[in-house]
Amino acid sequence: MNSFFNAVSKTESEVYKTALILEGDGAGEHALYIEGEPQEGAYPYFLERKDYLADPDTVGTVTDGDRKVFVESVGRPAEMVICGGGHVAVQVVKLAKMVGFHVTVYEDRPLFANNARAAGADVVSCMSFEDNLAKTTGGPNVYFLILTRGHRFDMVCLRDLLKKPYAYIGMIGSRVRVRAAKETLLEEGYPAEKLDSLHSPIGLKIGAETPEELAVSILAEIIDVRSKERKSGGYTKAMLEALRGEQNLIVATIIERRGSAPRKAGTKMMILEDGRCIGTIGGGCAENDVIMKARYMLQDEEAEQDTVMVDMTGREAEDEGMVCGGRIKVFMEKVHVR
């Protein structure tokens, strides 16, 4: 396998950076950076200190002399941990799976744990909240939701989760109850900035009442938080499994977006030899053009890399239902798995 993708498939870092030379000497070469340091197998150019790669806020295309370099800040696949398996939680599970979360549910009642499992949760653990939380580490890509059946359990979860790293933490409850909870925790010594980061009452204000509406409200808020992160979605669990699999494949990455194209730079999809696709770069004619190009590349032993510009503003795109418009530039690279 290409050394770069081999390293990506094995990394356990929560957040890392990647760099790809788009133009100039070494075009097509990669580097993987963890905590600002290039990893084994990086192209020699990347072994020199590059200030733009050390800057955590630098993402996108950077010009360095005669080179253009595409830089990504990559997060591990987003995880959602839900404390509670009641009616709202079940609806949240369904929606969270639709928008790409790996979902874990903690519930101490077998019936409700089974309901969460039936709703599609990836992991369901049925034991006390204290025992479940004791094995939870959190992380910068973990979204915690506290949706238990009572204030006592909410506080058990909140006290524990505020001590862990997280991307988001939200708790259901009325304003009065939430205010009282914050005052109690402040008196107990929890930092005010931590309490200020709590999203509670949880969800966007859309007048939600039913469990289904509340789930929409909660997911809308989480999507809003996630979209403000400068990290790309990176490689999903299915993508990492494909890199460890037995089929050669094409990795297609959006490296430039213009206009109102639906997906941002860094969005990836994979096209495998058996015709399967993992992920999406926007659907419609844009995606079809990339898939067709990938299939040709997989059949051509000499084809290793290519860049494709897809225009979604013309009549053909309109006929295909691509109402967003805009253009995307997609870098395509063959990965030799076997």
PDB file of C-alpha atoms in Angstrom, residues 25-147:
ATOM      1  CA  ASP A  25       8.290  19.796  -7.664  1.00  0.00           C
ATOM      2  CA  GLY A  26       6.998  16.613  -6.032  1.00  0.00           C
ATOM      3  CA  ALA A  27       3.403  17.044  -7.209  1.00  0.00           C
ATOM      4  CA  GLY A  28       1.265  14.236  -5.814  1.00  0.00           C
ATOM      5  CA  GLU A  29       3.484  13.574  -2.795  1.00  0.00           C
ATOM      6  CA  HIS A  30       2.011  13.450   0.719  1.00  0.00           C
ATOM      7  CA  ALA A  31       2.971  13.866   4.348  1.00  0.00           C
ATOM      8  CA  LEU A  32       1.249  12.951   7.592  1.00  0.00           C
ATOM      9  CA  TYR A  33       1.840  15.252  10.572  1.00  0.00           C
ATOM     10  CA  ILE A  34       1.102  14.365  14.171  1.00  0.00           C
ATOM     11  CA  GLU A  35       1.576  17.095  16.781  1.00  0.00           C
ATOM     12  CA  GLY A  36       3.417  19.154  14.184  1.00  0.00           C
ATOM     13  CA  GLU A  37       5.965  16.461  13.302  1.00  0.00           C
ATOM     14  CA  PRO A  38       6.177  14.736   9.883  1.00  0.00           C
ATOM     15  CA  GLN A  39       5.801  10.979  10.169  1.00  0.00           C
ATOM     16  CA  GLU A  40       7.840   8.227   8.577  1.00  0.00           C
ATOM     17  CA  GLY A  41       7.621   8.123   4.797  1.00  0.00           C
ATOM     18  CA  ALA A  42       7.012  11.864   4.320  1.00  0.00           C
ATOM     19  CA  TYR A  43       8.339  13.346   1.076  1.00  0.00           C
ATOM     20  CA  PRO A  44      11.729  15.068   1.727  1.00  0.00           C
ATOM     21  CA  TYR A  45      10.287  18.539   1.147  1.00  0.00           C
ATOM     22  CA  PHE A  46       8.056  18.049   4.167  1.00  0.00           C
ATOM     23  CA  LEU A  47      10.976  17.135   6.431  1.00  0.00           C
ATOM     24  CA  GLU A  48      12.054  20.780   6.466  1.00  0.00           C
ATOM     25  CA  ARG A  49      10.291  23.015   8.981  1.00  0.00           C
ATOM     26  CA  LYS A  50       7.257  24.610   7.350  1.00  0.00           C
ATOM     27  CA  ASP A  51       5.610  27.297   9.457  1.00  0.00           C
ATOM     28  CA  TYR A  52       2.265  26.907   7.732  1.00  0.00           C
ATOM     29  CA  LEU A  53       2.162  23.247   8.714  1.00  0.00           C
ATOM     30  CA  ALA A  54       3.009  24.014  12.329  1.00  0.00           C
ATOM     31  CA  ASP A  55       0.103  26.481  12.498  1.00  0.00           C
ATOM     32  CA  PRO A  56      -3.010  24.555  13.622  1.00  0.00           C
ATOM     33  CA  ASP A  57      -5.299  27.105  11.951  1.00  0.00           C
ATOM     34  CA  THR A  58      -3.781  26.740   8.475  1.00  0.00           C
ATOM     35  CA  VAL A  59      -5.979  24.648   6.186  1.00  0.00           C
ATOM     36  CA  GLY A  60      -6.687  24.727   2.475  1.00  0.00           C
ATOM     37  CA  THR A  61      -4.292  25.481  -0.391  1.00  0.00           C
ATOM     38  CA  VAL A  62      -1.034  27.230   0.445  1.00  0.00           C
ATOM     39  CA  THR A  63       1.506  28.644  -2.015  1.00  0.00           C
ATOM     40  CA  ASP A  64       5.136  28.014  -1.074  1.00  0.00           C
ATOM     41  CA  GLY A  65       7.511  29.157  -3.790  1.00  0.00           C
ATOM     42  CA  ASP A  66       6.713  27.197  -6.943  1.00  0.00           C
ATOM     43  CA  ARG A  67       4.623  24.722  -5.025  1.00  0.00           C
ATOM     44  CA  LYS A  68       0.952  24.649  -4.137  1.00  0.00           C
ATOM     45  CA  VAL A  69       0.202  22.485  -1.128  1.00  0.00           C
ATOM     46  CA  PHE A  70      -3.202  21.320   0.073  1.00  0.00           C
ATOM     47  CA  VAL A  71      -3.296  21.146   3.875  1.00  0.00           C
ATOM     48  CA  GLU A  72      -5.959  19.392   5.937  1.00  0.00           C
ATOM     49  CA  SER A  73      -6.601  19.226   9.637  1.00  0.00           C
ATOM     50  CA  VAL A  74      -8.205  15.820  10.029  1.00  0.00           C
ATOM     51  CA  GLY A  75     -10.301  14.631  12.941  1.00  0.00           C
ATOM     52  CA  ARG A  76     -11.156  11.051  13.698  1.00  0.00           C
ATOM     53  CA  PRO A  77     -14.728  10.114  12.766  1.00  0.00           C
ATOM     54  CA  ALA A  78     -17.245  11.925  14.950  1.00  0.00           C
ATOM     55  CA  GLU A  79     -18.641   9.940  17.863  1.00  0.00           C
ATOM     56  CA  MET A  80     -21.811  10.586  19.828  1.00  0.00           C
ATOM     57  CA  VAL A  81     -22.286   9.278  23.355  1.00  0.00           C
ATOM     58  CA  ILE A  82     -25.851   9.477  24.669  1.00  0.00           C
ATOM     59  CA  CYS A  83     -26.543   9.049  28.363  1.00  0.00           C
ATOM     60  CA  GLY A  84     -30.096   7.735  28.466  1.00  0.00           C
ATOM     61  CA  GLY A  85     -32.186   5.579  26.162  1.00  0.00           C
ATOM     62  CA  GLY A  86     -35.639   7.118  26.424  1.00  0.00           C
ATOM     63  CA  HIS A  87     -37.993   8.304  23.701  1.00  0.00           C
ATOM     64  CA  VAL A  88     -35.972  11.397  22.722  1.00  0.00           C
ATOM     65  CA  ALA A  89     -32.714   9.452  22.741  1.00  0.00           C
ATOM     66  CA  VAL A  90     -34.124   6.815  20.386  1.00  0.00           C
ATOM     67  CA  GLN A  91     -35.067   9.485  17.845  1.00  0.00           C
ATOM     68  CA  VAL A  92     -31.650  11.140  18.222  1.00  0.00           C
ATOM     69  CA  VAL A  93     -29.971   7.803  17.483  1.00  0.00           C
ATOM     70  CA  LYS A  94     -31.875   7.460  14.206  1.00  0.00           C
ATOM     71  CA  LEU A  95     -30.971  10.949  13.007  1.00  0.00           C
ATOM     72  CA  ALA A  96     -27.380  10.801  14.235  1.00  0.00           C
ATOM     73  CA  LYS A  97     -26.750   7.657  12.196  1.00  0.00           C
ATOM     74  CA  MET A  98     -28.164   9.391   9.124  1.00  0.00           C
ATOM     75  CA  VAL A  99     -25.619  12.230   9.408  1.00  0.00           C
ATOM     76  CA  GLY A 100     -22.591  10.024   9.975  1.00  0.00           C
ATOM     77  CA  PHE A 101     -22.090   9.625  13.724  1.00  0.00           C
ATOM     78  CA  HIS A 102     -20.860   6.513  15.441  1.00  0.00           C
ATOM     79  CA  VAL A 103     -23.391   6.306  18.281  1.00  0.00           C
ATOM     80  CA  THR A 104     -22.975   4.832  21.758  1.00  0.00           C
ATOM     81  CA  VAL A 105     -25.859   4.737  24.230  1.00  0.00           C
ATOM     82  CA  TYR A 106     -25.540   4.290  27.995  1.00  0.00           C
ATOM     83  CA  GLU A 107     -28.708   3.114  29.720  1.00  0.00           C
ATOM     84  CA  ASP A 108     -29.304   1.183  32.942  1.00  0.00           C
ATOM     85  CA  ARG A 109     -32.736  -0.249  32.050  1.00  0.00           C
ATOM     86  CA  PRO A 110     -32.700  -3.344  29.790  1.00  0.00           C
ATOM     87  CA  LEU A 111     -35.936  -2.490  27.946  1.00  0.00           C
ATOM     88  CA  PHE A 112     -34.755   0.996  27.014  1.00  0.00           C
ATOM     89  CA  ALA A 113     -31.300  -0.301  26.139  1.00  0.00           C
ATOM     90  CA  ASN A 114     -32.941  -2.705  23.708  1.00  0.00           C
ATOM     91  CA  ASN A 115     -34.937   0.158  22.186  1.00  0.00           C
ATOM     92  CA  ALA A 116     -31.729   2.083  21.543  1.00  0.00           C
ATOM     93  CA  ARG A 117     -30.168  -0.986  19.975  1.00  0.00           C
ATOM     94  CA  ALA A 118     -33.211  -1.448  17.707  1.00  0.00           C
ATOM     95  CA  ALA A 119     -32.956   2.222  16.664  1.00  0.00           C
ATOM     96  CA  GLY A 120     -29.492   1.560  15.235  1.00  0.00           C
ATOM     97  CA  ALA A 121     -27.016   2.543  17.943  1.00  0.00           C
ATOM     98  CA  ASP A 122     -23.578   1.085  17.225  1.00  0.00           C
ATOM     99  CA  VAL A 123     -22.857   0.335  20.874  1.00  0.00           C
ATOM    100  CA  VAL A 124     -25.323  -0.030  23.743  1.00  0.00           C
ATOM    101  CA  SER A 125     -24.063  -0.594  27.275  1.00  0.00           C
ATOM    102  CA  CYS A 126     -26.615  -1.536  29.922  1.00  0.00           C
ATOM    103  CA  MET A 127     -25.202  -0.822  33.357  1.00  0.00           C
ATOM    104  CA  SER A 128     -25.215   2.067  35.819  1.00  0.00           C
ATOM    105  CA  PHE A 129     -24.282   5.481  34.488  1.00  0.00           C
ATOM    106  CA  GLU A 130     -21.377   5.596  36.940  1.00  0.00           C
ATOM    107  CA  ASP A 131     -19.946   2.334  35.606  1.00  0.00           C
ATOM    108  CA  ASN A 132     -20.468   3.344  31.990  1.00  0.00           C
ATOM    109  CA  LEU A 133     -18.838   6.731  32.464  1.00  0.00           C
ATOM    110  CA  ALA A 134     -15.861   5.183  34.243  1.00  0.00           C
ATOM    111  CA  LYS A 135     -14.804   3.574  30.939  1.00  0.00           C
ATOM    112  CA  THR A 136     -15.435   6.708  28.846  1.00  0.00           C
ATOM    113  CA  THR A 137     -12.405   8.771  27.859  1.00  0.00           C
ATOM    114  CA  GLY A 138     -13.983  11.395  25.617  1.00  0.00           C
ATOM    115  CA  GLY A 139     -11.983  13.302  23.002  1.00  0.00           C
ATOM    116  CA  PRO A 140     -12.016  16.315  20.669  1.00  0.00           C
ATOM    117  CA  ASN A 141     -14.366  14.522  18.271  1.00  0.00           C
ATOM    118  CA  VAL A 142     -16.822  13.202  20.871  1.00  0.00           C
ATOM    119  CA  TYR A 143     -20.278  14.728  21.278  1.00  0.00           C
ATOM    120  CA  PHE A 144     -21.925  14.011  24.638  1.00  0.00           C
ATOM    121  CA  LEU A 145     -25.688  14.186  25.167  1.00  0.00           C
ATOM    122  CA  ILE A 146     -27.299  13.877  28.582  1.00  0.00           C
ATOM    123  CA  LEU A 147     -30.863  12.653  28.052  1.00  0.00           C
TER     124      LEU A 147
END
